[in-house]
């Protein structure tokens, strides 16, 4: 396996063998290790010492189902700590096929020019001028590059918000067929990419899978894995994820009183029925759109959709739960067409819909637009494109917006906007938000529907639940597996061990694998400690501890002592 | 599946109640809202699911008045009960 180093100051690129410890790490785990070893934790996240790391998971390129998630990471300009965000699309799989463990982008350019990194078969890469792409949205950028190099190239790009180094900027990754936008959205990684003058990465398709140490072992493990997925009531072709996508949970989260509504002032939205996955599926099919679409090659779940207007024209692909929550109910919008249009604009600007939705909610509550009024909300979002001072604040996220408009009710943890679960009514997620080295990030350990035995409104068992989920999430994010394959991987961890051993011949045991997963969190916590982040910095905003959330009148009352103890079991190594 | 029915034929009942039921996703093939009238009390989530002929293997989450509930939990007069299929957050 190779590491591709890209220096944006000298404009030199070179491949080097991935030696230990990088050789045995992938995705999120590799990002954490590179940050610990190579990036001063207190550096300026938009300065020359920070590095942008693009890393497929350990299983990438092997033909295993649902394992092509691409992790992107750096020191976050939003949280000030470690950040990994991953997305579907084709780039993770193709980098694995090329035998590339990671692309590490270093230093800063000496001028304000933009560049494109071209990666071709046979470990060839070069930086090319890309000033012609300056100011272009992510849709136009990937379309232009696929027209230039070929429709089967995978494109990783930033939009204008990344170029402007806005802290709510993410990174877009193309998918199969003509999918333009799978977002590694969180934590301002688009701003890091923009700071380095890297507008895009174009990666040539590779037909051949990576060589396998024990092909039979991989084949058998994958066969069992796919069987587990297809027979799962959650994940099979008759399962909610495939039929309704991630929006399948809108109604349940609303019913449980945890759906962010009007800047996290209620957990229940009166127009939630029109935002439900059931409504979305019916609307899409009636209009000639698509549901049950893959975002990654060979995925057995296929939860993506193509949301179209009444004329059958695509508005956005794909419309997801978190976006519906943050740009829908959180803004008082009960119309999926409106949400889809805001989603498209965010994608094209290269903005994280969660962070931007949280920021817009804060601004609307301060009187700068009206909840439920698409026109005024859309105009507010357009200010990001126009580059006004308010637009810059919104593009910099919820905390920046709160300061700019004088609204202290800012739903963030570690300065990062909260996803679509109010932590007062789903306290397991509150514990994750308040302890994860990734800040308020549902993918770091989502408690929704994970454990029926832990009462979402209670405080008992939440710290243990969150830790379990955070460890599993760290594993999934390091192998490139999708978050949704959690059930079969939890029940049969040997499957994942067999896949890894079959690819690399490492001879891992389940104990080695468990150690690996815990080490990811240990590394991330250590980086954040070196960055100067303390337990107090992770805490949820004060108002969520005192302001009751309708309809259950819940507050976040998990004691600080419990939060401080979440990672205690990691203090001692398992071996 | 899931027709509107009552428990009026059940002679062992001393009390009855009105329960508002909503089914979601794959559980709602033949309609999603059901007012279950004259259901005997005491009753549980499991009783209600069986009365509605729901396939328990397909039920992932149940809420009673917005609180995540277990099969054995009691359902009171005037409650709203929601049956969801298996769901995953994300």
XYZ file of C-alpha atoms in Angstrom:
665
model
C 0.000 0.000 0.000
C 1.141 3.514 -0.792
C 0.852 6.950 0.777
C 0.565 9.811 -1.696
C 2.149 12.977 -0.290
C 1.152 16.263 -1.856
C 3.003 19.456 -0.943
C 0.988 22.519 -1.887
C 3.936 24.872 -1.401
C 6.493 23.139 -3.599
C 3.746 21.598 -5.759
C 5.618 18.303 -5.560
C 3.866 14.960 -5.223
C 5.375 11.607 -4.402
C 4.357 8.111 -3.412
C 5.951 6.320 -0.486
C 5.289 2.866 0.937
C 2.837 2.789 3.841
C 5.045 1.506 6.639
C 4.092 0.794 10.238
C 2.091 2.131 11.959
C 0.253 3.515 8.912
C 0.430 0.177 7.122
C -2.142 -1.359 9.454
C -4.506 1.593 9.746
C -7.236 2.916 7.500
C -9.864 5.656 7.361
C -10.538 7.322 10.685
C -7.844 5.348 12.530
C -5.187 6.438 10.057
C -6.338 10.047 10.247
C -6.006 10.009 14.040
C -2.502 8.497 13.823
C -1.278 10.966 11.190
C -2.618 13.878 13.211
C -0.901 12.618 16.364
C 2.407 11.917 14.631
C 2.656 14.736 12.122
C 0.431 17.669 13.102
C 1.145 19.910 16.106
C -2.123 19.762 18.011
C -2.147 23.488 18.770
C -1.449 24.533 15.184
C -3.647 26.893 13.191
C -6.147 24.569 11.528
C -6.051 26.718 8.387
C -2.277 27.175 8.546
C 0.673 25.370 6.991
C 1.141 22.825 9.777
C -2.283 21.251 9.463
C -2.680 18.377 7.008
C -5.652 17.194 5.016
C -5.844 13.418 4.998
C -7.965 11.524 2.480
C -8.107 7.877 3.494
C -10.254 4.941 2.393
C -10.979 2.260 4.979
C -9.079 -0.972 5.491
C -11.567 -2.949 3.387
C -11.686 -0.547 0.426
C -11.260 -1.985 -3.047
C -11.697 -5.583 -1.902
C -15.198 -6.177 -3.252
C -16.759 -6.412 0.214
C -20.266 -4.930 0.283
C -20.853 -1.427 1.698
C -17.172 -0.842 2.539
C -16.312 2.050 0.219
C -16.816 4.970 2.583
C -14.108 7.568 2.143
C -12.781 9.280 5.247
C -11.446 12.809 5.107
C -9.771 14.353 8.111
C -7.657 17.124 9.593
C -7.520 19.258 12.665
C -10.957 20.848 12.534
C -11.250 24.620 12.122
C -14.671 24.309 13.738
C -13.965 22.227 16.855
C -10.230 22.820 17.188
C -9.793 19.074 17.611
C -9.548 15.916 15.578
C -12.036 15.594 12.755
C -13.002 12.753 10.468
C -15.994 12.910 8.142
C -16.841 10.215 5.651
C -19.101 9.793 2.686
C -20.246 7.273 0.152
C -19.422 7.565 -3.500
C -16.823 5.815 -5.624
C -13.576 7.451 -4.511
C -13.028 5.234 -1.454
C -13.366 2.041 -3.447
C -11.184 3.228 -6.300
C -8.404 4.466 -4.017
C -8.401 1.021 -2.398
C -8.125 -0.590 -5.828
C -5.181 1.684 -6.637
C -3.469 0.472 -3.466
C -3.468 3.956 -1.969
C -3.762 3.979 1.816
C -4.016 7.764 2.016
C -3.465 11.050 0.268
C -1.827 13.477 2.688
C -1.996 17.112 1.604
C 0.570 19.322 3.306
C 1.649 22.962 3.638
C 0.074 26.014 2.007
C 0.434 27.443 -1.498
C 2.598 30.530 -1.944
C -0.105 32.335 -3.905
C -3.895 32.271 -4.209
C -4.030 29.957 -7.192
C -6.141 26.815 -7.166
C -4.940 23.335 -8.034
C -6.280 19.986 -9.083
C -4.694 16.722 -8.027
C -4.848 14.097 -10.772
C -4.365 10.484 -9.679
C -3.916 7.821 -12.348
C -3.248 4.105 -12.537
C 0.200 2.822 -11.724
C 0.790 5.248 -8.853
C 0.976 8.321 -11.029
C -0.115 11.703 -9.741
C 0.390 15.362 -10.570
C -0.860 18.782 -9.542
C -2.451 20.827 -12.303
C -3.597 24.462 -12.322
C -7.315 24.778 -11.656
C -7.999 28.506 -11.678
C -10.685 27.900 -14.276
C -12.693 26.209 -11.523
C -12.459 29.155 -9.112
C -15.860 30.036 -7.648
C -17.587 27.082 -9.231
C -20.047 25.026 -7.221
C -19.420 21.372 -6.520
C -21.890 20.276 -9.217
C -20.247 22.313 -11.971
C -16.782 21.370 -10.746
C -17.302 17.618 -10.891
C -19.198 17.890 -14.180
C -16.358 19.873 -15.756
C -13.706 17.455 -14.543
C -15.612 14.371 -15.656
C -16.109 15.946 -19.052
C -12.373 16.617 -19.236
C -11.034 13.304 -17.923
C -13.911 10.861 -18.332
C -17.299 10.166 -16.770
C -15.858 7.262 -14.803
C -13.389 9.413 -12.868
C -14.144 9.887 -9.189
C -14.101 13.551 -8.216
C -13.518 14.985 -4.743
C -14.131 18.731 -4.641
C -14.971 21.811 -2.642
C -17.404 24.600 -3.465
C -17.099 28.357 -2.995
C -17.546 28.006 0.769
C -14.435 25.853 0.992
C -12.482 28.270 -1.170
C -13.525 31.034 1.234
C -12.347 28.870 4.171
C -15.757 28.999 5.823
C -15.863 26.681 8.808
C -19.122 25.078 7.789
C -17.647 23.871 4.503
C -17.492 20.188 3.644
C -16.068 18.115 0.816
C -18.162 16.606 -2.014
C -17.501 13.185 -3.534
C -19.085 11.844 -6.717
C -20.872 8.509 -6.767
C -21.899 5.862 -9.250
C -23.484 6.948 -12.523
C -24.087 10.695 -12.396
C -24.225 11.203 -8.636
C -22.537 14.531 -8.002
C -22.681 14.948 -4.288
C -21.935 12.685 -1.341
C -20.727 14.982 1.402
C -17.976 14.505 3.931
C -19.741 17.363 5.510
C -18.775 17.908 9.077
C -16.189 19.935 10.925
C -15.064 22.392 8.260
C -12.831 20.049 6.270
C -13.754 21.919 3.091
C -12.144 24.993 4.632
C -8.937 23.046 5.259
C -8.920 21.848 1.646
C -9.566 25.424 0.520
C -6.765 26.765 2.684
C -4.419 24.473 0.786
C -5.608 25.758 -2.581
C -6.785 22.297 -3.542
C -10.040 22.661 -5.463
C -10.429 19.033 -6.450
C -8.970 15.558 -6.762
C -9.708 13.516 -9.899
C -9.061 9.777 -9.647
C -8.932 7.433 -12.608
C -11.128 4.350 -12.438
C -9.407 1.029 -11.753
C -11.261 -2.108 -12.826
C -9.074 -4.565 -10.950
C -9.684 -5.217 -7.301
C -6.765 -5.090 -4.929
C -4.799 -8.330 -4.451
C -6.062 -10.464 -1.559
C -3.934 -12.593 0.765
C -6.687 -15.201 1.147
C -9.407 -14.630 -1.459
C -11.539 -17.533 -0.261
C -11.692 -16.135 3.271
C -12.826 -12.735 1.980
C -15.366 -14.295 -0.368
C -16.928 -16.443 2.326
C -16.999 -13.688 4.923
C -18.558 -11.287 2.436
C -21.120 -13.881 1.420
C -22.196 -14.326 5.045
C -22.087 -10.571 5.575
C -24.387 -9.883 2.606
C -26.720 -12.630 3.800
C -26.911 -10.961 7.215
C -27.708 -7.646 5.554
C -30.350 -8.991 3.210
C -32.179 -10.945 5.892
C -32.109 -8.036 8.357
C -35.510 -6.396 8.863
C -33.677 -3.069 8.939
C -31.443 -3.457 5.937
C -32.864 -5.928 3.414
C -34.833 -5.043 0.314
C -37.996 -4.950 2.441
C -36.253 -2.967 5.158
C -36.819 0.663 6.072
C -33.431 1.898 4.898
C -33.938 0.606 1.383
C -37.596 1.586 1.073
C -37.614 4.962 2.792
C -33.948 5.876 3.114
C -32.612 7.570 6.197
C -35.817 9.643 6.245
C -37.537 6.497 7.547
C -36.892 7.768 11.070
C -38.508 11.218 10.785
C -41.814 10.059 12.264
C -40.230 8.072 15.091
C -37.868 10.858 16.162
C -40.788 13.286 16.067
C -43.017 10.924 18.034
C -40.284 10.529 20.649
C -40.039 14.298 20.968
C -36.460 14.602 19.755
C -36.932 16.193 16.317
C -35.155 19.570 16.281
C -37.853 22.142 15.679
C -37.506 25.923 15.350
C -33.959 26.185 16.612
C -34.235 23.312 19.068
C -37.145 24.915 20.928
C -39.394 21.853 20.562
C -38.894 18.164 19.898
C -42.119 17.769 17.998
C -43.065 19.430 14.713
C -46.718 19.791 13.787
C -45.967 19.339 10.070
C -43.687 16.334 10.491
C -46.056 14.105 8.521
C -45.198 15.947 5.331
C -41.477 15.369 5.988
C -41.708 11.639 6.692
C -39.863 8.992 4.737
C -43.210 7.489 3.767
C -44.317 10.816 2.284
C -40.973 11.274 0.574
C -41.069 7.829 -1.055
C -44.629 8.329 -2.300
C -43.801 11.776 -3.683
C -40.643 10.613 -5.415
C -42.289 7.603 -7.056
C -45.341 9.580 -8.175
C -43.079 12.142 -9.815
C -40.776 9.657 -11.525
C -37.752 9.970 -9.246
C -35.755 7.126 -7.738
C -35.537 5.420 -4.377
C -33.366 2.512 -3.243
C -30.276 3.749 -5.093
C -26.689 2.717 -4.272
C -24.134 5.354 -3.379
C -21.265 2.856 -3.375
C -20.461 0.007 -5.739
C -21.862 -3.287 -4.490
C -23.803 -1.904 -1.533
C -26.551 -4.348 -0.531
C -28.590 -1.693 1.318
C -29.080 1.086 -1.259
C -30.713 3.829 0.829
C -30.130 6.783 -1.462
C -32.790 8.605 -3.503
C -33.177 11.074 -6.337
C -35.681 13.704 -5.224
C -37.475 15.319 -8.163
C -39.919 18.171 -8.675
C -43.440 17.899 -10.054
C -42.013 17.820 -13.583
C -39.708 14.935 -12.792
C -36.605 17.136 -12.795
C -34.020 16.383 -10.145
C -33.892 18.858 -7.285
C -31.324 17.049 -5.212
C -29.826 13.600 -4.801
C -29.991 12.464 -2.150
C -32.363 13.897 0.462
C -31.393 12.555 3.884
C -32.767 12.553 7.421
C -30.264 14.946 8.979
C -30.906 17.504 6.251
C -34.675 17.124 6.620
C -34.348 17.716 10.355
C -31.939 20.658 10.261
C -33.170 22.422 7.110
C -36.783 21.316 7.593
C -38.346 21.132 11.032
C -35.520 23.118 12.621
C -36.428 26.006 10.323
C -40.177 25.424 10.641
C -40.387 24.179 7.034
C -42.906 21.413 6.417
C -42.433 20.997 2.674
C -39.911 18.540 1.241
C -39.564 20.536 -1.992
C -38.370 23.521 0.037
C -35.958 21.378 2.026
C -34.622 19.775 -1.153
C -33.967 23.174 -2.737
C -32.069 24.414 0.318
C -30.187 21.097 0.300
C -29.132 21.610 -3.318
C -27.883 25.109 -2.614
C -25.863 23.915 0.382
C -24.386 21.058 -1.642
C -23.420 23.351 -4.484
C -21.824 25.874 -2.147
C -20.129 22.915 -0.484
C -21.747 23.540 2.899
C -22.604 21.032 5.622
C -26.415 20.972 5.805
C -26.341 20.169 9.537
C -24.078 23.063 10.470
C -25.841 25.424 8.086
C -29.290 24.366 9.271
C -28.257 24.933 12.868
C -26.810 28.352 11.933
C -29.952 29.370 10.034
C -32.117 28.339 12.994
C -30.095 30.596 15.287
C -30.337 33.493 12.814
C -34.069 33.072 12.248
C -34.742 33.022 15.971
C -32.874 36.328 16.179
C -35.393 37.789 13.725
C -33.428 37.713 10.474
C -36.029 35.573 8.674
C -39.291 33.837 9.565
C -39.616 30.235 10.652
C -41.586 28.354 8.005
C -41.101 31.029 5.346
C -39.056 29.498 2.534
C -38.474 32.783 0.707
C -36.921 34.610 3.633
C -34.878 31.547 4.662
C -33.626 30.982 1.125
C -32.624 34.653 0.922
C -30.679 34.243 4.152
C -28.814 31.232 2.762
C -28.131 33.105 -0.478
C -26.137 35.585 1.581
C -23.474 32.902 1.958
C -23.133 32.817 -1.823
C -23.135 36.613 -1.953
C -20.368 36.831 0.651
C -22.080 39.327 2.964
C -20.897 39.597 6.554
C -24.002 37.762 7.755
C -23.493 35.178 5.028
C -19.940 34.585 6.222
C -21.190 34.111 9.772
C -23.763 31.548 8.628
C -21.133 29.801 6.524
C -18.878 29.677 9.561
C -21.510 27.735 11.484
C -23.950 27.977 14.347
C -21.579 29.350 16.977
C -20.275 32.096 14.692
C -23.836 32.976 13.757
C -24.921 33.105 17.387
C -22.159 35.599 18.137
C -22.917 37.667 15.033
C -26.642 37.992 15.700
C -26.518 38.056 19.487
C -28.462 34.845 20.083
C -27.111 32.746 22.962
C -29.377 29.756 22.183
C -26.831 27.972 20.030
C -27.210 24.176 19.693
C -23.580 23.096 19.536
C -21.092 20.900 21.341
C -17.381 21.531 20.903
C -18.480 24.422 18.704
C -20.111 22.067 16.188
C -23.803 22.182 15.312
C -25.984 19.400 16.670
C -27.456 16.853 14.279
C -31.103 15.819 14.081
C -31.666 14.484 17.586
C -32.314 16.874 20.457
C -30.109 15.560 23.264
C -32.699 16.370 25.912
C -35.079 13.714 24.569
C -32.456 11.254 23.295
C -29.925 11.421 26.078
C -27.651 8.724 24.732
C -26.924 11.019 21.815
C -26.464 13.852 24.276
C -23.721 11.854 25.968
C -22.086 11.219 22.595
C -22.290 14.905 21.657
C -20.848 15.893 25.048
C -17.938 13.442 25.046
C -16.973 12.432 21.511
C -13.613 13.737 20.335
C -15.538 14.576 17.138
C -17.894 17.011 18.944
C -21.659 17.000 18.273
C -21.636 14.276 15.649
C -24.348 11.626 15.468
C -22.170 9.314 13.396
C -19.728 9.108 16.311
C -22.201 7.044 18.340
C -25.883 7.273 17.521
C -28.162 5.921 20.244
C -31.378 6.189 18.259
C -32.986 2.764 18.049
C -29.731 1.161 19.121
C -30.730 -0.287 22.464
C -34.327 -0.693 23.417
C -33.307 -1.455 26.976
C -32.023 2.072 27.628
C -34.777 4.630 28.082
C -33.972 7.552 25.759
C -35.449 9.990 28.297
C -33.645 8.524 31.296
C -30.124 8.971 32.559
C -29.379 5.368 33.534
C -27.142 3.373 31.247
C -26.460 6.235 28.864
C -22.710 6.522 29.457
C -22.193 2.794 28.898
C -24.387 2.846 25.805
C -22.594 5.839 24.317
C -19.163 4.267 24.820
C -20.247 1.030 23.137
C -21.616 2.951 20.197
C -18.589 5.232 19.951
C -16.263 2.225 19.773
C -18.367 0.590 17.062
C -18.535 3.829 15.091
C -14.759 4.178 15.274
C -14.418 0.683 13.841
C -16.878 1.264 11.012
C -15.232 4.558 10.100
C -11.809 2.907 10.010
C -12.794 -0.035 7.829
C -14.845 2.009 5.351
C -18.033 0.168 6.281
C -21.283 2.087 6.229
C -22.820 3.002 9.581
C -25.929 1.031 8.673
C -24.204 -2.359 8.725
C -23.793 -1.999 12.462
C -26.212 -4.833 13.410
C -24.475 -7.705 11.555
C -21.023 -6.455 12.527
C -21.996 -6.238 16.199
C -23.548 -9.697 16.236
C -20.763 -11.326 14.209
C -17.472 -9.443 14.680
C -15.598 -12.456 13.324
C -16.927 -11.543 9.875
C -15.021 -8.267 9.905
C -11.916 -9.966 11.308
C -12.066 -12.566 8.528
C -12.396 -9.890 5.882
C -9.349 -8.026 7.222
C -7.305 -11.207 7.541
C -8.400 -12.352 4.111
C -7.230 -9.100 2.551
C -3.968 -8.649 4.452
C -3.076 -11.997 6.016
C -2.509 -10.350 9.391
C -3.857 -13.141 11.561
C -5.965 -10.844 13.720
C -8.214 -12.205 16.456
C -11.447 -10.600 17.640
C -9.437 -9.319 20.610
C -6.961 -7.603 18.266
C -9.870 -6.071 16.436
C -11.464 -4.807 19.656
C -8.116 -3.327 20.672
C -7.824 -1.595 17.296
C -11.268 -0.035 17.661
C -10.573 1.284 21.157
C -7.210 2.648 20.051
C -8.941 4.920 17.545
C -10.711 6.727 20.370
C -7.589 6.756 22.515
C -5.609 8.463 19.739
C -8.334 11.008 19.085
C -8.759 11.864 22.752
C -5.000 12.296 23.057
C -4.870 14.664 20.089
C -7.651 16.763 21.571
C -5.908 16.769 24.960
C -2.737 18.055 23.305
C -4.853 20.673 21.517
C -5.877 21.968 24.930
C -9.483 20.769 24.845
C -10.770 20.049 28.358
C -13.813 18.194 29.679
C -15.586 21.519 30.105
C -15.162 22.314 26.409
C -17.098 19.198 25.425
C -20.186 20.030 27.506
C -23.603 20.791 26.049
C -24.828 24.401 26.148
C -26.162 25.512 29.502
C -29.701 26.187 28.275
C -30.203 22.523 27.403
C -29.763 21.690 31.082
C -32.410 24.160 32.217
C -34.815 24.833 29.347
C -37.482 22.081 29.189
C -38.048 20.648 25.734
C -41.678 20.044 24.721
C -43.502 17.709 24.515
C -41.811 15.746 27.322
C -40.496 18.859 29.079
C -37.134 17.108 29.144
C -33.805 18.675 30.076
C -30.336 17.219 29.617
C -29.710 15.956 33.114
C -27.026 13.311 32.671
C -24.606 14.267 35.471
C -21.238 15.724 34.525
C -19.654 12.940 36.578
C -21.160 10.389 34.193
C -19.828 12.300 31.211
C -16.376 12.410 32.757
C -16.474 8.645 33.242
C -17.515 7.641 29.728
C -13.984 6.838 28.604
C -12.731 5.491 31.937
C -12.827 1.904 30.618
C -10.351 2.982 27.921
C -7.814 4.265 30.443
C -6.359 0.794 30.805
C -5.364 -1.131 27.737
C -7.191 -4.378 27.135
C -4.077 -6.510 26.731
C -54.125 -6.417 7.605
C -54.883 -4.174 10.520
C -58.624 -3.594 10.006
C -60.509 -1.403 12.401
C -61.987 -3.732 15.000
C -63.410 -3.667 18.474
C -63.300 -5.948 21.487
C -67.056 -5.881 22.017
C -67.351 -9.664 21.618
C -65.015 -10.284 24.488
C -67.212 -11.122 27.468
C -64.468 -11.169 30.112
C -64.115 -7.431 29.999
C -65.148 -5.164 32.729
C -63.665 -1.946 31.358
C -62.897 -0.750 27.849
C -61.126 2.164 26.310
C -60.294 4.075 23.158
C -56.706 3.768 21.920
C -55.305 5.793 19.046
C -52.924 3.647 17.023
C -50.647 4.674 14.202
C -48.584 2.314 12.078
C -45.546 3.399 10.106
C -43.488 2.285 7.148
C -43.916 -1.319 6.073
C -46.416 -1.901 8.882
C -48.900 0.471 7.307
C -49.649 -1.252 4.019
C -53.396 -1.026 4.502
C -53.681 2.287 6.252
C -51.791 3.907 9.013
C -54.305 5.283 11.514
C -56.635 3.118 13.521
C -58.929 4.024 16.385
C -59.234 0.923 18.483
C -62.496 1.188 20.377
C -63.664 -0.636 23.463
C -60.401 -2.397 23.972
C -60.368 -4.242 27.292
C -58.383 -2.902 30.169
C -55.882 -3.629 31.421
C -54.093 -4.161 28.162
C -50.466 -4.179 27.081
C -48.553 -3.206 23.987
C -48.329 -6.887 23.131
C -52.105 -7.366 23.486
C -52.658 -4.462 21.174
C -50.201 -5.744 18.570
C -51.838 -9.156 18.583
C -55.290 -7.625 18.329
C -54.136 -5.736 15.251
C -52.590 -8.918 13.825
C -49.221 -7.238 13.580
C -46.242 -9.423 12.789
C -44.167 -8.882 15.930
C -40.997 -9.798 14.083
C -41.404 -6.713 11.949
C -41.967 -4.284 14.830
C -38.766 -2.548 15.870
C -39.881 0.381 18.002
C -43.088 1.093 19.905
C -43.987 4.358 21.559
C -46.822 4.996 23.987
C -47.607 8.684 24.264
C -44.221 9.468 22.769
C -42.223 7.294 25.136
C -40.320 4.317 23.819
C -42.046 1.282 25.276
C -41.702 -2.458 25.739
C -44.143 -5.238 24.820
C -45.135 -5.675 28.440
C -45.945 -2.017 29.111
C -49.552 -1.175 29.911
C -51.608 0.988 27.602
C -54.052 3.387 29.229
C -57.375 4.775 28.061
C -56.811 7.619 25.608
C -53.236 6.660 24.837
C -51.580 7.089 21.491
C -49.570 4.034 20.476
C -47.208 4.013 17.496
C -45.717 0.903 15.947
C -42.601 1.405 13.843
C -40.622 -1.111 11.816
C -36.934 -1.660 12.556
C -35.159 1.657 12.112
C -31.597 2.871 12.211
C -30.530 6.431 12.896
C -28.391 8.280 10.439
